[in-house]
CSV table of N, CA and C in Angstrom, one decimal:
chain,number,residue,atom,x,y,z
K,1,MET,N,4.8,-7.0,-0.6
K,1,MET,CA,4.9,-5.8,0.3
K,1,MET,C,3.5,-5.2,0.4
K,2,TYR,N,3.2,-4.6,1.5
K,2,TYR,CA,1.9,-4.0,1.8
K,2,TYR,C,2.2,-2.5,2.1
K,3,GLU,N,1.5,-1.6,1.3
K,3,GLU,CA,1.6,-0.2,1.6
K,3,GLU,C,0.5,0.3,2.5
K,4,HIS,N,0.9,0.8,3.7
K,4,HIS,CA,-0.1,1.3,4.6
K,4,HIS,C,0.0,2.8,4.8
K,5,PHE,N,-1.2,3.5,4.6
K,5,PHE,CA,-1.2,4.9,4.8
K,5,PHE,C,-1.7,5.3,6.2
K,6,PHE,N,-1.2,6.3,6.8
K,6,PHE,CA,-1.5,6.7,8.1
K,6,PHE,C,-1.1,8.2,8.4
K,7,GLN,N,-1.5,8.8,9.5
K,7,GLN,CA,-1.1,10.1,9.8
K,7,GLN,C,0.2,10.1,10.6
K,8,CYS,N,1.1,11.0,10.3
K,8,CYS,CA,2.3,11.1,11.1
K,8,CYS,C,1.9,11.7,12.4
K,9,PRO,N,2.5,11.1,13.5
K,9,PRO,CA,2.1,11.6,14.9
K,9,PRO,C,2.8,12.9,15.2
K,10,TYR,N,3.6,13.4,14.4
K,10,TYR,CA,4.3,14.7,14.6
K,10,TYR,C,3.6,15.8,13.8
K,11,CYS,N,3.5,15.7,12.5
K,11,CYS,CA,3.0,16.7,11.6
K,11,CYS,C,1.6,16.5,11.1
K,12,TRP,N,1.1,15.3,11.3
K,12,TRP,CA,-0.3,14.9,10.9
K,12,TRP,C,-0.6,14.8,9.4
K,13,GLU,N,0.5,14.8,8.7
K,13,GLU,CA,0.4,14.6,7.2
K,13,GLU,C,0.1,13.1,7.0
K,14,THR,N,-0.6,12.8,5.9
K,14,THR,CA,-0.8,11.4,5.5
K,14,THR,C,0.5,10.9,4.8
K,15,ILE,N,1.1,9.8,5.3
K,15,ILE,CA,2.2,9.2,4.7
K,15,ILE,C,2.0,7.7,4.6
K,16,SER,N,3.0,7.0,4.1
K,16,SER,CA,2.8,5.6,4.0
K,16,SER,C,4.1,4.9,4.3
K,17,PHE,N,4.1,3.7,4.8
K,17,PHE,CA,5.2,2.8,5.0
K,17,PHE,C,4.9,1.5,4.2
K,18,LEU,N,6.0,0.9,3.7
K,18,LEU,CA,5.9,-0.4,3.0
K,18,LEU,C,6.2,-1.4,4.1
K,19,LEU,N,5.3,-2.4,4.2
K,19,LEU,CA,5.4,-3.4,5.2
K,19,LEU,C,5.4,-4.8,4.6
K,20,ASP,N,6.1,-5.7,5.2
K,20,ASP,CA,6.2,-7.1,4.6
K,20,ASP,C,5.2,-8.0,5.3
K,21,GLY,N,4.1,-8.3,4.6
K,21,GLY,CA,3.0,-9.2,5.1
K,21,GLY,C,3.4,-10.6,5.5
K,22,SER,N,4.6,-11.0,5.1
K,22,SER,CA,5.0,-12.4,5.4
K,22,SER,C,5.7,-12.5,6.8
K,23,VAL,N,5.9,-11.3,7.4
K,23,VAL,CA,6.5,-11.3,8.8
K,23,VAL,C,5.3,-11.0,9.8
K,24,SER,N,5.0,-11.9,10.7
K,24,SER,CA,3.8,-11.8,11.5
K,24,SER,C,3.9,-10.6,12.4
K,25,GLU,N,5.0,-10.3,13.0
K,25,GLU,CA,5.1,-9.1,13.9
K,25,GLU,C,6.3,-8.3,13.6
K,26,GLN,N,6.1,-7.0,13.5
K,26,GLN,CA,7.2,-6.1,13.1
K,26,GLN,C,7.2,-4.8,14.0
K,27,ILE,N,8.4,-4.4,14.4
K,27,ILE,CA,8.6,-3.1,15.1
K,27,ILE,C,9.8,-2.5,14.5
K,28,TYR,N,9.7,-1.3,14.0
K,28,TYR,CA,10.8,-0.7,13.3
K,28,TYR,C,10.6,0.8,13.4
K,29,ILE,N,11.7,1.5,13.1
K,29,ILE,CA,11.8,3.0,13.1
K,29,ILE,C,12.1,3.5,11.8
K,30,GLU,N,11.2,4.5,11.3
K,30,GLU,CA,11.4,5.1,10.0
K,30,GLU,C,11.1,6.6,10.2
K,31,ASP,N,11.8,7.4,9.4
K,31,ASP,CA,11.5,8.8,9.5
K,31,ASP,C,10.3,9.2,8.6
K,32,CYS,N,9.6,10.2,9.1
K,32,CYS,CA,8.5,10.7,8.3
K,32,CYS,C,9.0,11.3,7.0
K,33,GLU,N,8.4,11.1,5.9
K,33,GLU,CA,8.9,11.6,4.6
K,33,GLU,C,8.6,13.1,4.5
K,34,VAL,N,7.7,13.7,5.3
K,34,VAL,CA,7.4,15.1,5.3
K,34,VAL,C,8.2,15.9,6.3
K,35,CYS,N,8.2,15.5,7.6
K,35,CYS,CA,8.8,16.3,8.6
K,35,CYS,C,10.2,15.7,9.1
K,36,CYS,N,10.5,14.5,8.7
K,36,CYS,CA,11.8,13.9,9.0
K,36,CYS,C,11.9,13.4,10.4
K,37,ASN,N,10.9,13.5,11.2
K,37,ASN,CA,11.0,13.0,12.6
K,37,ASN,C,10.8,11.5,12.6
K,38,PRO,N,11.5,10.8,13.6
K,38,PRO,CA,11.5,9.3,13.7
K,38,PRO,C,10.2,8.8,14.2
K,39,ILE,N,9.6,7.8,13.6
K,39,ILE,CA,8.3,7.2,14.0
K,39,ILE,C,8.6,5.7,14.3
K,40,GLU,N,8.1,5.3,15.4
K,40,GLU,CA,8.2,3.8,15.8
K,40,GLU,C,6.9,3.2,15.3
K,41,ALA,N,7.0,2.3,14.4
K,41,ALA,CA,5.8,1.6,13.8
K,41,ALA,C,5.8,0.1,14.3
K,42,THR,N,4.6,-0.3,14.7
K,42,THR,CA,4.4,-1.7,15.1
K,42,THR,C,3.3,-2.2,14.2
K,43,ALA,N,3.5,-3.4,13.6
K,43,ALA,CA,2.5,-4.0,12.7
K,43,ALA,C,2.4,-5.5,13.0
K,44,LYS,N,1.2,-6.0,12.9
K,44,LYS,CA,1.0,-7.4,13.1
K,44,LYS,C,0.1,-7.9,11.9
K,45,PHE,N,0.5,-9.1,11.4
K,45,PHE,CA,-0.2,-9.7,10.3
K,45,PHE,C,-0.6,-11.1,10.6
K,46,GLN,N,-1.8,-11.5,10.1
K,46,GLN,CA,-2.2,-12.9,10.1
K,46,GLN,C,-2.6,-13.3,8.7
K,47,ASN,N,-2.1,-14.4,8.2
K,47,ASN,CA,-2.4,-14.8,6.9
K,47,ASN,C,-2.2,-13.7,5.8
K,48,ARG,N,-1.1,-12.9,6.1
K,48,ARG,CA,-0.7,-11.8,5.2
K,48,ARG,C,-1.7,-10.6,5.2
K,49,GLU,N,-2.6,-10.6,6.1
K,49,GLU,CA,-3.5,-9.5,6.3
K,49,GLU,C,-3.2,-8.7,7.5
K,50,MET,N,-3.1,-7.4,7.5
K,50,MET,CA,-2.8,-6.6,8.6
K,50,MET,C,-3.9,-6.7,9.6
K,51,VAL,N,-3.6,-7.0,10.9
K,51,VAL,CA,-4.6,-7.0,11.9
K,51,VAL,C,-4.4,-5.9,13.0
K,52,PHE,N,-3.2,-5.3,12.9
K,52,PHE,CA,-2.9,-4.2,13.9
K,52,PHE,C,-1.8,-3.4,13.3
K,53,PHE,N,-1.9,-2.0,13.5
K,53,PHE,CA,-0.9,-1.1,13.2
K,53,PHE,C,-0.9,0.1,14.2
K,54,ASN,N,0.3,0.5,14.6
K,54,ASN,CA,0.4,1.6,15.5
K,54,ASN,C,1.6,2.4,15.1
K,55,ALA,N,1.5,3.7,15.0
K,55,ALA,CA,2.6,4.6,14.7
K,55,ALA,C,2.7,5.6,15.9
K,56,GLN,N,3.8,5.7,16.5
K,56,GLN,CA,3.9,6.7,17.6
K,56,GLN,C,5.2,7.4,17.5
K,57,GLU,N,5.2,8.6,18.2
K,57,GLU,CA,6.5,9.4,18.3
K,57,GLU,C,7.5,8.6,19.0
K,58,LEU,N,8.7,8.7,18.6
K,58,LEU,CA,9.8,8.0,19.2
K,58,LEU,C,10.3,8.9,20.4
K,59,GLY,N,10.1,8.5,21.6
K,59,GLY,CA,10.4,9.3,22.8
K,59,GLY,C,11.9,9.7,22.8
K,60,GLN,N,12.2,10.9,22.6
K,60,GLN,CA,13.6,11.3,22.5
K,60,GLN,C,13.9,12.2,23.7
C-alpha cells in the first residue's frame, strides 16, 4: 500500500489516502477525514510508482 498526502479540495486540510500500487489505474470515492465531503481520487501507477494523482470535488 502507498500512502499519498494531498490537500482536500473542500477544506484545504492535508489528508492522506492509502492506494494500492499494484493496480495501474484507480478511480474511487472517499470522504475527507476532516470535513467528511466526498472526494473523487484518480491515481495511476507504473512499476508500483505513482505517476499521476488527482483529487477533485465530487460534483453533487
